[in-house]
Amino acid sequence: MAEVIELKAQAREGTGKLANRALRAKKLVPGVIYGGEKGPANVALEYRHVWQHYQTGHFLSTVYLLDIDGKKERVIPRDVQVDPVRDFPIHVDFLRVSKSSRIEVEIPVHFINEEASPGLKRGGALNIVRHAVELSCPADSIPESITVDLTGYDIGDSIHISAVKLPASITPTITDRDFTVATIAGAAAQISEEAAEAAAAEKSE
């Protein structure tokens, strides 16, 4: 289990465009906390701290301990509004979670052992169908990524989610089918050569 990261925040009273603009002028990012047995709470966080975590690519799949003027709550970011021109965060929605909570998060997929794939060694290409997979995870056991081992896969093979080893207590949110994560495709030149050989064989018959 990854260590919970603490983020400092402060309660805020004002809401609306003018209040949010005033916060951003002070290099603060407005946010709201919702869920659980409490009502929504408006907060503000230092922009530099939000940006530091946002640019990691794991912001929306990381549980934080939000320190709001000394009172701490476990939360996970669920939505980030960004500036449409400069692409920096301007508002964050947080969901309250407990150690027993299960949440659905997008987890990135990493691939290993490409050199052990016969298909890739023969000039094939890794066609990634899903760069991330939505998983149902315990709030205190969210993986940073899932790993797909390419050992043994040849051209024409498909890698389904059932072939991916997931951590205990973690399941895909899609349960009605064994969906494809990636395939090993043949190189264009190889496909053309094989097609030509097949056509020649048909003519000779």
Tab-separated table of C-alpha atoms in Angstrom:
chain	number	residue	atom	x	y	z
A	1	MET	CA	0.000	0.000	0.000
A	2	ALA	CA	1.370	3.374	-1.014
A	3	GLU	CA	1.823	5.984	1.685
A	4	VAL	CA	-0.992	8.534	1.733
A	5	ILE	CA	0.267	11.933	0.591
A	6	GLU	CA	-0.728	14.980	2.621
A	7	LEU	CA	-1.921	18.174	0.954
A	8	LYS	CA	-2.509	21.477	2.720
A	9	ALA	CA	-5.778	23.319	2.128
A	10	GLN	CA	-7.816	26.079	3.688
A	11	ALA	CA	-11.556	26.552	4.046
A	12	ARG	CA	-13.071	29.236	1.828
A	13	GLU	CA	-16.306	31.133	2.209
A	14	GLY	CA	-16.881	32.815	-1.139
A	15	THR	CA	-18.092	30.972	-4.237
A	16	GLY	CA	-18.771	31.971	-7.813
A	17	LYS	CA	-16.649	33.399	-10.592
A	18	LEU	CA	-15.527	36.565	-8.815
A	19	ALA	CA	-14.492	34.739	-5.641
A	20	ASN	CA	-12.654	32.059	-7.637
A	21	ARG	CA	-10.884	34.685	-9.729
A	22	ALA	CA	-9.720	36.416	-6.544
A	23	LEU	CA	-8.324	33.122	-5.239
A	24	ARG	CA	-6.435	32.442	-8.458
A	25	ALA	CA	-4.942	35.927	-8.280
A	26	LYS	CA	-3.435	34.803	-4.940
A	27	LYS	CA	-2.065	31.635	-6.624
A	28	LEU	CA	-4.721	29.469	-4.985
A	29	VAL	CA	-6.850	26.806	-6.670
A	30	PRO	CA	-10.499	26.593	-5.542
A	31	GLY	CA	-11.961	23.172	-4.874
A	32	VAL	CA	-14.884	21.348	-3.324
A	33	ILE	CA	-15.040	18.197	-1.186
A	34	TYR	CA	-18.163	16.048	-1.380
A	35	GLY	CA	-19.400	12.562	-0.503
A	36	GLY	CA	-19.543	10.601	2.707
A	37	GLU	CA	-21.897	11.611	5.489
A	38	LYS	CA	-20.891	15.274	5.425
A	39	GLY	CA	-22.106	18.065	3.209
A	40	PRO	CA	-19.985	19.732	0.503
A	41	ALA	CA	-17.065	21.826	1.752
A	42	ASN	CA	-15.363	24.577	-0.214
A	43	VAL	CA	-11.574	24.701	0.015
A	44	ALA	CA	-8.586	26.379	-1.594
A	45	LEU	CA	-5.139	24.888	-2.213
A	46	GLU	CA	-1.805	26.416	-3.187
A	47	TYR	CA	-1.433	26.287	-6.946
A	48	ARG	CA	2.174	25.079	-6.811
A	49	HIS	CA	1.174	22.033	-4.757
A	50	VAL	CA	-1.739	21.152	-7.038
A	51	TRP	CA	0.414	21.561	-10.141
A	52	GLN	CA	3.201	19.428	-8.659
A	53	HIS	CA	0.821	16.483	-8.231
A	54	TYR	CA	-1.324	17.125	-11.302
A	55	GLN	CA	1.592	16.874	-13.730
A	56	THR	CA	2.586	13.410	-12.451
A	57	GLY	CA	-0.271	11.856	-14.405
A	58	HIS	CA	-1.501	10.018	-11.278
A	59	PHE	CA	-3.461	12.851	-9.677
A	60	LEU	CA	-6.903	11.341	-10.333
A	61	SER	CA	-5.888	7.909	-9.027
A	62	THR	CA	-4.130	8.985	-5.816
A	63	VAL	CA	-5.668	9.188	-2.336
A	64	TYR	CA	-4.587	12.289	-0.392
A	65	LEU	CA	-4.875	13.294	3.226
A	66	LEU	CA	-6.229	16.807	2.901
A	67	ASP	CA	-5.244	19.017	5.862
A	68	ILE	CA	-7.917	21.724	6.002
A	69	ASP	CA	-6.816	24.232	8.601
A	70	GLY	CA	-5.707	21.367	10.852
A	71	LYS	CA	-8.655	19.034	10.204
A	72	LYS	CA	-7.713	16.055	8.028
A	73	GLU	CA	-9.855	14.149	5.525
A	74	ARG	CA	-8.996	11.301	3.139
A	75	VAL	CA	-9.978	12.288	-0.382
A	76	ILE	CA	-9.347	11.404	-4.006
A	77	PRO	CA	-9.535	13.953	-6.846
A	78	ARG	CA	-12.430	13.089	-9.166
A	79	ASP	CA	-12.383	15.982	-11.599
A	80	VAL	CA	-9.965	18.747	-12.535
A	81	GLN	CA	-11.012	21.766	-14.546
A	82	VAL	CA	-8.157	23.221	-16.575
A	83	ASP	CA	-7.625	26.529	-18.314
A	84	PRO	CA	-8.648	25.953	-21.961
A	85	VAL	CA	-5.685	27.911	-23.304
A	86	ARG	CA	-2.815	27.298	-20.878
A	87	ASP	CA	-3.925	23.857	-19.614
A	88	PHE	CA	-3.257	24.440	-15.909
A	89	PRO	CA	-5.677	23.407	-13.126
A	90	ILE	CA	-8.241	26.015	-12.083
A	91	HIS	CA	-10.640	23.915	-9.962
A	92	VAL	CA	-10.585	20.483	-8.287
A	93	ASP	CA	-13.427	18.247	-7.105
A	94	PHE	CA	-12.484	15.853	-4.280
A	95	LEU	CA	-14.429	12.791	-3.118
A	96	ARG	CA	-14.251	11.748	0.538
A	97	VAL	CA	-13.096	8.143	1.001
A	98	SER	CA	-12.472	5.800	3.913
A	99	LYS	CA	-10.089	2.879	4.250
A	100	SER	CA	-12.983	0.551	3.461
A	101	SER	CA	-14.160	2.470	0.388
A	102	ARG	CA	-14.018	0.982	-3.098
A	103	ILE	CA	-13.604	3.406	-5.957
A	104	GLU	CA	-13.402	3.200	-9.717
A	105	VAL	CA	-10.256	4.704	-11.221
A	106	GLU	CA	-8.447	4.749	-14.565
A	107	ILE	CA	-5.092	2.981	-14.171
A	108	PRO	CA	-2.360	3.256	-16.849
A	109	VAL	CA	-1.126	0.107	-18.590
A	110	HIS	CA	2.616	-0.599	-18.900
A	111	PHE	CA	4.142	-3.253	-21.166
A	112	ILE	CA	7.274	-5.265	-20.415
A	113	ASN	CA	9.458	-7.948	-22.067
A	114	GLU	CA	8.993	-6.738	-25.637
A	115	GLU	CA	12.249	-8.528	-26.492
A	116	ALA	CA	10.620	-11.820	-25.456
A	117	SER	CA	7.733	-11.461	-27.914
A	118	PRO	CA	8.298	-13.586	-31.052
A	119	GLY	CA	5.928	-11.348	-32.991
A	120	LEU	CA	7.772	-8.149	-32.140
A	121	LYS	CA	11.142	-9.818	-32.826
A	122	ARG	CA	9.861	-10.709	-36.321
A	123	GLY	CA	9.045	-7.083	-37.043
A	124	GLY	CA	5.506	-6.919	-35.749
A	125	ALA	CA	4.092	-3.904	-33.951
A	126	LEU	CA	2.462	-3.540	-30.556
A	127	ASN	CA	-1.012	-2.119	-31.097
A	128	ILE	CA	-2.204	-0.694	-27.768
A	129	VAL	CA	-5.997	-0.781	-27.625
A	130	ARG	CA	-6.253	0.550	-24.060
A	131	HIS	CA	-3.583	2.822	-22.595
A	132	ALA	CA	-5.533	2.778	-19.334
A	133	VAL	CA	-8.067	0.408	-17.792
A	134	GLU	CA	-10.848	1.355	-15.381
A	135	LEU	CA	-10.579	-0.762	-12.249
A	136	SER	CA	-12.544	-1.128	-9.026
A	137	CYS	CA	-10.031	-0.780	-6.190
A	138	PRO	CA	-9.942	-0.502	-2.402
A	139	ALA	CA	-9.210	3.139	-1.592
A	140	ASP	CA	-6.035	2.220	0.259
A	141	SER	CA	-4.695	-0.115	-2.468
A	142	ILE	CA	-4.827	1.796	-5.755
A	143	PRO	CA	-1.994	0.645	-8.044
A	144	GLU	CA	0.060	3.224	-9.923
A	145	SER	CA	-0.123	1.035	-13.034
A	146	ILE	CA	-0.845	-2.491	-14.239
A	147	THR	CA	1.738	-4.512	-16.134
A	148	VAL	CA	1.280	-6.594	-19.277
A	149	ASP	CA	3.973	-9.200	-19.945
A	150	LEU	CA	4.503	-9.616	-23.703
A	151	THR	CA	6.516	-12.831	-23.366
A	152	GLY	CA	5.473	-15.419	-25.959
A	153	TYR	CA	3.009	-13.297	-27.941
A	154	ASP	CA	3.219	-13.658	-31.718
A	155	ILE	CA	1.832	-11.752	-34.680
A	156	GLY	CA	-1.957	-11.996	-34.713
A	157	ASP	CA	-2.237	-12.579	-30.977
A	158	SER	CA	-4.570	-10.515	-28.804
A	159	ILE	CA	-3.929	-9.789	-25.128
A	160	HIS	CA	-7.151	-9.788	-23.133
A	161	ILE	CA	-7.736	-8.457	-19.636
A	162	SER	CA	-8.010	-12.038	-18.338
A	163	ALA	CA	-4.331	-12.530	-19.216
A	164	VAL	CA	-3.258	-9.549	-17.103
A	165	LYS	CA	-2.291	-10.312	-13.512
A	166	LEU	CA	-4.139	-7.830	-11.299
A	167	PRO	CA	-3.404	-7.188	-7.616
A	168	ALA	CA	-5.634	-8.861	-5.045
A	169	SER	CA	-9.080	-7.283	-4.500
A	170	ILE	CA	-8.814	-5.302	-7.751
A	171	THR	CA	-11.207	-6.053	-10.614
A	172	PRO	CA	-12.080	-4.496	-13.991
A	173	THR	CA	-15.268	-2.451	-14.032
A	174	ILE	CA	-16.178	-4.036	-17.370
A	175	THR	CA	-17.395	-7.512	-16.431
A	176	ASP	CA	-19.571	-8.579	-19.363
A	177	ARG	CA	-16.704	-9.393	-21.739
A	178	ASP	CA	-13.015	-10.284	-21.822
A	179	PHE	CA	-11.932	-7.069	-23.498
A	180	THR	CA	-8.742	-6.585	-25.512
A	181	VAL	CA	-5.900	-4.552	-24.048
A	182	ALA	CA	-3.432	-4.883	-26.952
A	183	THR	CA	-2.644	-6.903	-30.070
A	184	ILE	CA	0.512	-7.856	-31.941
A	185	ALA	CA	0.078	-6.669	-35.514
A	186	GLY	CA	2.212	-7.605	-38.487
A	187	ALA	CA	4.383	-4.982	-40.147
A	188	ALA	CA	2.892	-3.584	-43.362
A	189	ALA	CA	5.695	-5.008	-45.501
A	190	GLN	CA	5.297	-8.435	-43.946
A	191	ILE	CA	1.534	-8.403	-44.430
A	192	SER	CA	1.983	-7.468	-48.111
A	193	GLU	CA	4.525	-10.265	-48.587
A	194	GLU	CA	2.269	-12.840	-46.911
A	195	ALA	CA	-0.710	-11.666	-48.998
A	196	ALA	CA	1.349	-11.994	-52.175
A	197	GLU	CA	2.443	-15.508	-51.206
A	198	ALA	CA	-1.160	-16.481	-50.507
A	199	ALA	CA	-2.319	-15.092	-53.850
A	200	ALA	CA	0.465	-16.955	-55.684
A	201	ALA	CA	-0.505	-20.172	-53.925
A	202	GLU	CA	-4.125	-19.767	-54.996
A	203	LYS	CA	-3.112	-19.253	-58.635
A	204	SER	CA	-0.993	-22.411	-58.616
A	205	GLU	CA	-3.892	-24.541	-57.382
